[in-house]
PDB file of C-alpha atoms in Angstrom:
ATOM      1  CA  ILE I   1       0.000   0.000   0.000  1.00  0.00           C
ATOM      2  CA  ALA I   2       1.317   3.429  -0.900  1.00  0.00           C
ATOM      3  CA  GLY I   3      -0.554   6.428   0.458  1.00  0.00           C
ATOM      4  CA  ILE I   4      -4.271   6.135   1.051  1.00  0.00           C
ATOM      5  CA  THR I   5      -6.498   3.443  -0.433  1.00  0.00           C
ATOM      6  CA  GLN I   6     -10.255   3.048  -0.611  1.00  0.00           C
ATOM      7  CA  ALA I   7     -12.395   0.018  -1.329  1.00  0.00           C
ATOM      8  CA  PRO I   8     -14.509  -0.685  -3.225  1.00  0.00           C
ATOM      9  CA  THR I   9     -13.931   1.691  -6.161  1.00  0.00           C
ATOM     10  CA  SER I  10     -17.580   1.474  -7.134  1.00  0.00           C
ATOM     11  CA  GLN I  11     -20.715  -0.169  -5.829  1.00  0.00           C
ATOM     12  CA  ILE I  12     -24.399  -0.421  -6.690  1.00  0.00           C
ATOM     13  CA  LEU I  13     -26.438  -0.906  -3.538  1.00  0.00           C
ATOM     14  CA  ALA I  14     -30.112  -1.614  -2.927  1.00  0.00           C
ATOM     15  CA  ALA I  15     -31.896   0.894  -0.722  1.00  0.00           C
ATOM     16  CA  GLY I  16     -32.141  -0.268   2.869  1.00  0.00           C
ATOM     17  CA  ARG I  17     -28.944  -2.306   2.745  1.00  0.00           C
ATOM     18  CA  ARG I  18     -25.979  -1.760   5.027  1.00  0.00           C
ATOM     19  CA  MET I  19     -22.639  -0.869   3.466  1.00  0.00           C
ATOM     20  CA  THR I  20     -19.145  -0.156   4.771  1.00  0.00           C
ATOM     21  CA  LEU I  21     -16.658   1.828   2.714  1.00  0.00           C
ATOM     22  CA  ARG I  22     -13.089   1.045   3.646  1.00  0.00           C
ATOM     23  CA  CYS I  23     -10.166   3.459   3.913  1.00  0.00           C
ATOM     24  CA  THR I  24      -6.582   2.610   4.812  1.00  0.00           C
ATOM     25  CA  GLN I  25      -3.471   4.780   4.914  1.00  0.00           C
ATOM     26  CA  ASP I  26       0.148   3.844   5.518  1.00  0.00           C
ATOM     27  CA  MET I  27       1.535   7.341   6.098  1.00  0.00           C
ATOM     28  CA  ARG I  28       0.955   7.279   9.877  1.00  0.00           C
ATOM     29  CA  HIS I  29      -1.234  10.349   9.561  1.00  0.00           C
ATOM     30  CA  ASN I  30      -3.136  11.242  12.715  1.00  0.00           C
ATOM     31  CA  ALA I  31      -6.164  12.896  11.110  1.00  0.00           C
ATOM     32  CA  MET I  32      -8.568  11.258   8.649  1.00  0.00           C
ATOM     33  CA  TYR I  33     -11.711  12.484   6.940  1.00  0.00           C
ATOM     34  CA  TRP I  34     -14.645  11.323   4.846  1.00  0.00           C
ATOM     35  CA  TYR I  35     -16.091  13.647   2.213  1.00  0.00           C
ATOM     36  CA  ARG I  36     -18.883  13.203  -0.290  1.00  0.00           C
ATOM     37  CA  GLN I  37     -18.693  14.921  -3.660  1.00  0.00           C
ATOM     38  CA  ASP I  38     -21.854  15.936  -5.468  1.00  0.00           C
ATOM     39  CA  LEU I  39     -22.090  18.060  -8.609  1.00  0.00           C
ATOM     40  CA  GLY I  40     -22.332  21.742  -7.750  1.00  0.00           C
ATOM     41  CA  LEU I  41     -21.828  21.152  -4.034  1.00  0.00           C
ATOM     42  CA  GLY I  42     -18.112  20.490  -3.884  1.00  0.00           C
ATOM     43  CA  LEU I  43     -16.635  18.321  -1.155  1.00  0.00           C
ATOM     44  CA  ARG I  44     -18.716  18.147   2.002  1.00  0.00           C
ATOM     45  CA  LEU I  45     -17.303  16.730   5.212  1.00  0.00           C
ATOM     46  CA  ILE I  46     -19.232  13.774   6.657  1.00  0.00           C
ATOM     47  CA  HIS I  47     -17.109  12.689   9.628  1.00  0.00           C
ATOM     48  CA  TYR I  48     -13.546  13.163  10.753  1.00  0.00           C
ATOM     49  CA  SER I  49     -11.056  11.794  13.254  1.00  0.00           C
ATOM     50  CA  ASN I  50      -8.173  13.830  14.671  1.00  0.00           C
ATOM     51  CA  THR I  51      -6.482  10.785  16.179  1.00  0.00           C
ATOM     52  CA  ALA I  52      -7.088   7.090  16.782  1.00  0.00           C
ATOM     53  CA  GLY I  53      -9.931   6.552  19.217  1.00  0.00           C
ATOM     54  CA  THR I  54     -11.709   9.854  18.512  1.00  0.00           C
ATOM     55  CA  THR I  55     -14.258  10.877  15.888  1.00  0.00           C
ATOM     56  CA  GLY I  56     -16.349  13.939  15.154  1.00  0.00           C
ATOM     57  CA  LYS I  57     -19.274  15.006  13.007  1.00  0.00           C
ATOM     58  CA  GLY I  58     -18.817  17.091   9.913  1.00  0.00           C
ATOM     59  CA  GLU I  59     -21.262  19.076   7.831  1.00  0.00           C
ATOM     60  CA  VAL I  60     -23.472  16.177   6.646  1.00  0.00           C
ATOM     61  CA  PRO I  61     -23.216  13.308   9.189  1.00  0.00           C
ATOM     62  CA  ASP I  62     -26.794  11.994   9.190  1.00  0.00           C
ATOM     63  CA  GLY I  63     -27.116   8.397   7.983  1.00  0.00           C
ATOM     64  CA  TYR I  64     -23.381   7.710   8.348  1.00  0.00           C
ATOM     65  CA  SER I  65     -21.168   6.407  11.138  1.00  0.00           C
ATOM     66  CA  VAL I  66     -17.403   5.961  11.484  1.00  0.00           C
ATOM     67  CA  SER I  67     -14.918   4.318  13.797  1.00  0.00           C
ATOM     68  CA  ARG I  68     -11.185   4.783  14.327  1.00  0.00           C
ATOM     69  CA  ALA I  69      -9.839   1.750  16.148  1.00  0.00           C
ATOM     70  CA  ASN I  70      -6.262   2.360  14.957  1.00  0.00           C
ATOM     71  CA  THR I  71      -4.200   4.951  13.099  1.00  0.00           C
ATOM     72  CA  ASP I  72      -4.399   3.318   9.674  1.00  0.00           C
ATOM     73  CA  ASP I  73      -8.100   2.515   9.160  1.00  0.00           C
ATOM     74  CA  PHE I  74     -11.161   4.737   9.018  1.00  0.00           C
ATOM     75  CA  PRO I  75     -14.261   2.878   7.738  1.00  0.00           C
ATOM     76  CA  LEU I  76     -17.491   4.673   6.863  1.00  0.00           C
ATOM     77  CA  THR I  77     -20.773   2.796   7.398  1.00  0.00           C
ATOM     78  CA  LEU I  78     -24.167   3.475   5.889  1.00  0.00           C
ATOM     79  CA  ALA I  79     -26.563   1.668   8.229  1.00  0.00           C
ATOM     80  CA  SER I  80     -29.549   1.710   5.852  1.00  0.00           C
ATOM     81  CA  ALA I  81     -28.739   3.239   2.475  1.00  0.00           C
ATOM     82  CA  VAL I  82     -31.089   5.716   0.783  1.00  0.00           C
ATOM     83  CA  PRO I  83     -30.971   7.054  -2.805  1.00  0.00           C
ATOM     84  CA  SER I  84     -29.847  10.500  -1.602  1.00  0.00           C
ATOM     85  CA  GLN I  85     -26.599   8.860  -0.491  1.00  0.00           C
ATOM     86  CA  THR I  86     -25.709   8.230  -4.123  1.00  0.00           C
ATOM     87  CA  SER I  87     -22.424  10.094  -4.464  1.00  0.00           C
ATOM     88  CA  VAL I  88     -18.679   9.830  -4.858  1.00  0.00           C
ATOM     89  CA  TYR I  89     -17.018   9.333  -1.486  1.00  0.00           C
ATOM     90  CA  PHE I  90     -13.454  10.407  -0.781  1.00  0.00           C
ATOM     91  CA  CYS I  91     -11.372   9.479   2.218  1.00  0.00           C
ATOM     92  CA  ALA I  92      -8.498  11.823   3.078  1.00  0.00           C
ATOM     93  CA  SER I  93      -5.768  12.180   5.678  1.00  0.00           C
ATOM     94  CA  THR I  94      -3.462  14.878   7.034  1.00  0.00           C
ATOM     95  CA  PRO I  95      -0.347  14.444   9.173  1.00  0.00           C
ATOM     96  CA  ASP I  96      -2.028  16.194  12.071  1.00  0.00           C
ATOM     97  CA  ARG I  97      -5.171  18.284  12.170  1.00  0.00           C
ATOM     98  CA  GLY I  98      -6.367  20.101   9.065  1.00  0.00           C
ATOM     99  CA  ASN I  99      -3.672  22.773   8.668  1.00  0.00           C
ATOM    100  CA  ALA I 100      -1.591  20.786   6.183  1.00  0.00           C
ATOM    101  CA  GLU I 101      -1.849  19.086   2.801  1.00  0.00           C
ATOM    102  CA  ALA I 102      -4.672  16.558   2.639  1.00  0.00           C
ATOM    103  CA  PHE I 103      -4.007  13.327   0.740  1.00  0.00           C
ATOM    104  CA  PHE I 104      -7.051  11.772  -0.896  1.00  0.00           C
ATOM    105  CA  GLY I 105      -7.956   8.223  -1.734  1.00  0.00           C
ATOM    106  CA  GLN I 106      -9.070   7.379  -5.260  1.00  0.00           C
ATOM    107  CA  GLY I 107     -12.740   7.635  -4.360  1.00  0.00           C
ATOM    108  CA  THR I 108     -15.706   5.254  -4.161  1.00  0.00           C
ATOM    109  CA  ARG I 109     -18.602   5.779  -6.537  1.00  0.00           C
ATOM    110  CA  LEU I 110     -21.735   4.601  -4.733  1.00  0.00           C
ATOM    111  CA  THR I 111     -25.124   4.280  -6.384  1.00  0.00           C
ATOM    112  CA  VAL I 112     -28.146   3.507  -4.191  1.00  0.00           C
ATOM    113  CA  VAL I 113     -31.123   2.197  -6.131  1.00  0.00           C
TER     114      VAL I 113
ATOM    115  CA  GLY X   1     -18.386  26.477  11.386  1.00  0.00           C
ATOM    116  CA  GLU X   2     -16.454  27.743   8.394  1.00  0.00           C
ATOM    117  CA  ASN X   3     -18.330  28.640   5.184  1.00  0.00           C
ATOM    118  CA  VAL X   4     -16.332  28.916   1.963  1.00  0.00           C
ATOM    119  CA  GLU X   5     -17.864  30.403  -1.171  1.00  0.00           C
ATOM    120  CA  GLN X   6     -16.195  30.043  -4.571  1.00  0.00           C
ATOM    121  CA  HIS X   7     -16.748  31.915  -7.835  1.00  0.00           C
ATOM    122  CA  PRO X   8     -17.228  31.413 -10.685  1.00  0.00           C
ATOM    123  CA  SER X   9     -18.644  27.901 -10.923  1.00  0.00           C
ATOM    124  CA  THR X  10     -17.447  27.558 -14.519  1.00  0.00           C
ATOM    125  CA  LEU X  11     -14.705  29.373 -16.408  1.00  0.00           C
ATOM    126  CA  SER X  12     -13.754  29.069 -20.074  1.00  0.00           C
ATOM    127  CA  VAL X  13     -10.518  30.696 -21.257  1.00  0.00           C
ATOM    128  CA  GLN X  14      -8.514  30.775 -24.442  1.00  0.00           C
ATOM    129  CA  GLU X  15      -5.214  28.952 -24.304  1.00  0.00           C
ATOM    130  CA  GLY X  16      -2.507  31.386 -23.239  1.00  0.00           C
ATOM    131  CA  ASP X  17      -4.894  33.650 -21.344  1.00  0.00           C
ATOM    132  CA  SER X  18      -5.104  33.959 -17.559  1.00  0.00           C
ATOM    133  CA  ALA X  19      -7.703  32.413 -15.257  1.00  0.00           C
ATOM    134  CA  VAL X  20      -8.739  33.782 -11.866  1.00  0.00           C
ATOM    135  CA  ILE X  21     -10.863  32.011  -9.255  1.00  0.00           C
ATOM    136  CA  LYS X  22     -12.029  33.785  -6.111  1.00  0.00           C
ATOM    137  CA  CYS X  23     -13.055  32.462  -2.707  1.00  0.00           C
ATOM    138  CA  THR X  24     -14.396  34.038   0.447  1.00  0.00           C
ATOM    139  CA  TYR X  25     -14.481  32.544   3.923  1.00  0.00           C
ATOM    140  CA  SER X  26     -16.429  33.336   7.062  1.00  0.00           C
ATOM    141  CA  ASP X  27     -14.279  32.293  10.039  1.00  0.00           C
ATOM    142  CA  SER X  28     -11.733  34.982  10.968  1.00  0.00           C
ATOM    143  CA  ALA X  29      -9.742  32.286  12.815  1.00  0.00           C
ATOM    144  CA  SER X  30      -8.951  30.479   9.535  1.00  0.00           C
ATOM    145  CA  ASN X  31      -5.235  30.468   8.847  1.00  0.00           C
ATOM    146  CA  TYR X  32      -4.598  27.868   6.130  1.00  0.00           C
ATOM    147  CA  PHE X  33      -5.891  28.152   2.567  1.00  0.00           C
ATOM    148  CA  PRO X  34      -5.078  25.359   0.098  1.00  0.00           C
ATOM    149  CA  TRP X  35      -6.130  24.924  -3.522  1.00  0.00           C
ATOM    150  CA  TYR X  36      -6.821  21.516  -5.044  1.00  0.00           C
ATOM    151  CA  LYS X  37      -7.037  20.434  -8.659  1.00  0.00           C
ATOM    152  CA  GLN X  38      -9.212  17.504  -9.682  1.00  0.00           C
ATOM    153  CA  GLU X  39      -8.939  16.078 -13.160  1.00  0.00           C
ATOM    154  CA  LEU X  40     -11.839  14.107 -14.573  1.00  0.00           C
ATOM    155  CA  GLY X  41     -12.265  10.815 -12.718  1.00  0.00           C
ATOM    156  CA  LYS X  42      -9.277  11.457 -10.466  1.00  0.00           C
ATOM    157  CA  ARG X  43      -8.754  12.389  -6.842  1.00  0.00           C
ATOM    158  CA  PRO X  44      -8.200  16.010  -5.728  1.00  0.00           C
ATOM    159  CA  GLN X  45      -4.541  16.962  -5.420  1.00  0.00           C
ATOM    160  CA  LEU X  46      -2.943  19.968  -3.771  1.00  0.00           C
ATOM    161  CA  ILE X  47      -1.468  22.489  -6.200  1.00  0.00           C
ATOM    162  CA  ILE X  48      -0.642  25.394  -3.925  1.00  0.00           C
ATOM    163  CA  ASP X  49      -1.414  26.641  -0.418  1.00  0.00           C
ATOM    164  CA  ILE X  50      -0.954  29.788   1.612  1.00  0.00           C
ATOM    165  CA  ARG X  51      -0.931  30.573   5.300  1.00  0.00           C
ATOM    166  CA  SER X  52      -2.285  33.671   6.987  1.00  0.00           C
ATOM    167  CA  ASN X  53       1.113  35.217   7.641  1.00  0.00           C
ATOM    168  CA  VAL X  54       1.746  35.540   3.881  1.00  0.00           C
ATOM    169  CA  GLY X  55      -0.087  37.755   1.383  1.00  0.00           C
ATOM    170  CA  GLU X  56       0.974  36.087  -1.840  1.00  0.00           C
ATOM    171  CA  LYS X  57       2.665  32.893  -2.994  1.00  0.00           C
ATOM    172  CA  LYS X  58       3.749  31.888  -6.463  1.00  0.00           C
ATOM    173  CA  ASP X  59       4.762  28.585  -8.052  1.00  0.00           C
ATOM    174  CA  GLN X  60       5.630  28.827 -11.749  1.00  0.00           C
ATOM    175  CA  ARG X  61       2.361  29.656 -13.566  1.00  0.00           C
ATOM    176  CA  ILE X  62       0.104  29.589 -10.520  1.00  0.00           C
ATOM    177  CA  ALA X  63      -0.171  32.092  -7.700  1.00  0.00           C
ATOM    178  CA  VAL X  64      -2.432  32.613  -4.726  1.00  0.00           C
ATOM    179  CA  THR X  65      -3.226  35.894  -2.985  1.00  0.00           C
ATOM    180  CA  LEU X  66      -4.792  36.327   0.435  1.00  0.00           C
ATOM    181  CA  ASN X  67      -6.583  39.328   1.918  1.00  0.00           C
ATOM    182  CA  LYS X  68      -7.248  38.528   5.566  1.00  0.00           C
ATOM    183  CA  THR X  69      -9.024  41.801   6.250  1.00  0.00           C
ATOM    184  CA  ALA X  70     -11.586  41.153   3.532  1.00  0.00           C
ATOM    185  CA  LYS X  71     -11.537  37.374   4.140  1.00  0.00           C
ATOM    186  CA  HIS X  72     -10.942  36.403   0.558  1.00  0.00           C
ATOM    187  CA  PHE X  73      -8.267  34.605  -1.420  1.00  0.00           C
ATOM    188  CA  SER X  74      -7.747  33.984  -5.105  1.00  0.00           C
ATOM    189  CA  LEU X  75      -6.018  31.569  -7.466  1.00  0.00           C
ATOM    190  CA  HIS X  76      -4.332  32.954 -10.554  1.00  0.00           C
ATOM    191  CA  ILE X  77      -3.236  30.755 -13.454  1.00  0.00           C
ATOM    192  CA  THR X  78      -1.204  32.475 -16.160  1.00  0.00           C
ATOM    193  CA  GLU X  79      -0.446  31.285 -19.704  1.00  0.00           C
ATOM    194  CA  THR X  80      -3.124  28.619 -19.471  1.00  0.00           C
ATOM    195  CA  GLN X  81      -2.582  25.311 -21.237  1.00  0.00           C
ATOM    196  CA  PRO X  82      -5.011  22.509 -22.163  1.00  0.00           C
ATOM    197  CA  GLU X  83      -3.745  20.417 -19.226  1.00  0.00           C
ATOM    198  CA  ASP X  84      -5.006  23.123 -16.874  1.00  0.00           C
ATOM    199  CA  SER X  85      -8.563  22.030 -17.708  1.00  0.00           C
ATOM    200  CA  ALA X  86      -9.955  20.558 -14.466  1.00  0.00           C
ATOM    201  CA  VAL X  87     -12.107  21.322 -11.447  1.00  0.00           C
ATOM    202  CA  TYR X  88     -10.396  23.565  -8.896  1.00  0.00           C
ATOM    203  CA  PHE X  89     -11.390  23.703  -5.237  1.00  0.00           C
ATOM    204  CA  CYS X  90     -10.432  26.263  -2.642  1.00  0.00           C
ATOM    205  CA  ALA X  91     -10.499  25.359   1.030  1.00  0.00           C
ATOM    206  CA  ALA X  92      -9.971  26.923   4.440  1.00  0.00           C
ATOM    207  CA  SER X  93      -8.942  25.517   7.800  1.00  0.00           C
ATOM    208  CA  SER X  94      -9.721  27.274  11.041  1.00  0.00           C
ATOM    209  CA  LEU X  95      -7.715  27.308  14.252  1.00  0.00           C
ATOM    210  CA  ASN X  96     -11.025  26.675  16.022  1.00  0.00           C
ATOM    211  CA  ASP X  97     -11.560  23.161  14.677  1.00  0.00           C
ATOM    212  CA  TYR X  98      -8.790  22.460  12.135  1.00  0.00           C
ATOM    213  CA  LYS X  99     -11.259  20.883   9.689  1.00  0.00           C
ATOM    214  CA  LEU X 100     -10.834  21.608   5.984  1.00  0.00           C
ATOM    215  CA  SER X 101     -13.932  23.258   4.502  1.00  0.00           C
ATOM    216  CA  PHE X 102     -14.136  23.318   0.695  1.00  0.00           C
ATOM    217  CA  GLY X 103     -15.719  25.634  -1.799  1.00  0.00           C
ATOM    218  CA  ALA X 104     -18.154  24.236  -4.373  1.00  0.00           C
ATOM    219  CA  GLY X 105     -15.513  24.094  -7.106  1.00  0.00           C
ATOM    220  CA  THR X 106     -14.790  25.829 -10.412  1.00  0.00           C
ATOM    221  CA  THR X 107     -14.741  23.902 -13.681  1.00  0.00           C
ATOM    222  CA  VAL X 108     -12.019  25.436 -15.843  1.00  0.00           C
ATOM    223  CA  THR X 109     -11.960  24.722 -19.573  1.00  0.00           C
ATOM    224  CA  VAL X 110      -9.001  25.883 -21.643  1.00  0.00           C
ATOM    225  CA  ARG X 111      -9.918  26.276 -25.318  1.00  0.00           C
ATOM    226  CA  ALA X 112      -7.196  25.480 -27.825  1.00  0.00           C
TER     227      ALA X 112
END
C-alpha cells in the first residue's frame, strides 16, 4: 500500500442495505476524513477523526457512522442506504489536524437504487 | 463552522490567457488556505497553499493571494494550457476546529 487506499472503487447498492466503505493509509497520519462529492456542491465533510480513538461530526453526518480503532483505518458505514446517499465518497488524511496538505484516496462511486 | 464560497462555478478561457478564481471565507480564525485540482475521474490533489502570515505565494504559472481583512483569497493561473482544464477547489482551515472546509468548485476549460 502506498498512500491512502479506498475500497470498493464502485458499488451499486439496494436501498435499505448496510454498506461499509473502507479506507486505509500507511503514512501514519493522525487525522482522517470522509467527504462526499456531489455536482455543484463540492466536497462536504461527513465525519472526521483527529487521532485514533476519537471521531467527530462534519457538515453532513446523518445516515453515516465511522470508527477509528487504529491509526491506519477509518471505515465509513451506511446503516440503511437511501438514494440520496448516491455520491462519490473520498477518504483523506493529514499528518495532524487540518492545517496541512490533505491526501485523498481514489474515491468510491456509490449508487443507491 | 467555516463557510467557503467560490466563484465562478465555470470558467472558459482561451489557451494562453489567464484564469482567476475567487473564494471568500467566514471564520476569521482560519489560517490555512489550500487549492486543489481535480482532473476528470481522479482524486483532488494539492497544487498550492498559503498561510495567513503571507499575502501572496507563487509557483511557476500559478499564484495565490490572500486578503485577511476582507476574508478572501484567489487563485491565478497564467499562460493557461489545455492540461489546466480541471475542477479547482479552494479550502480553508480554522484554528477553532482544524477541519478543511471546501468551496463548491470551479470547472475550468481551456480552449485550444
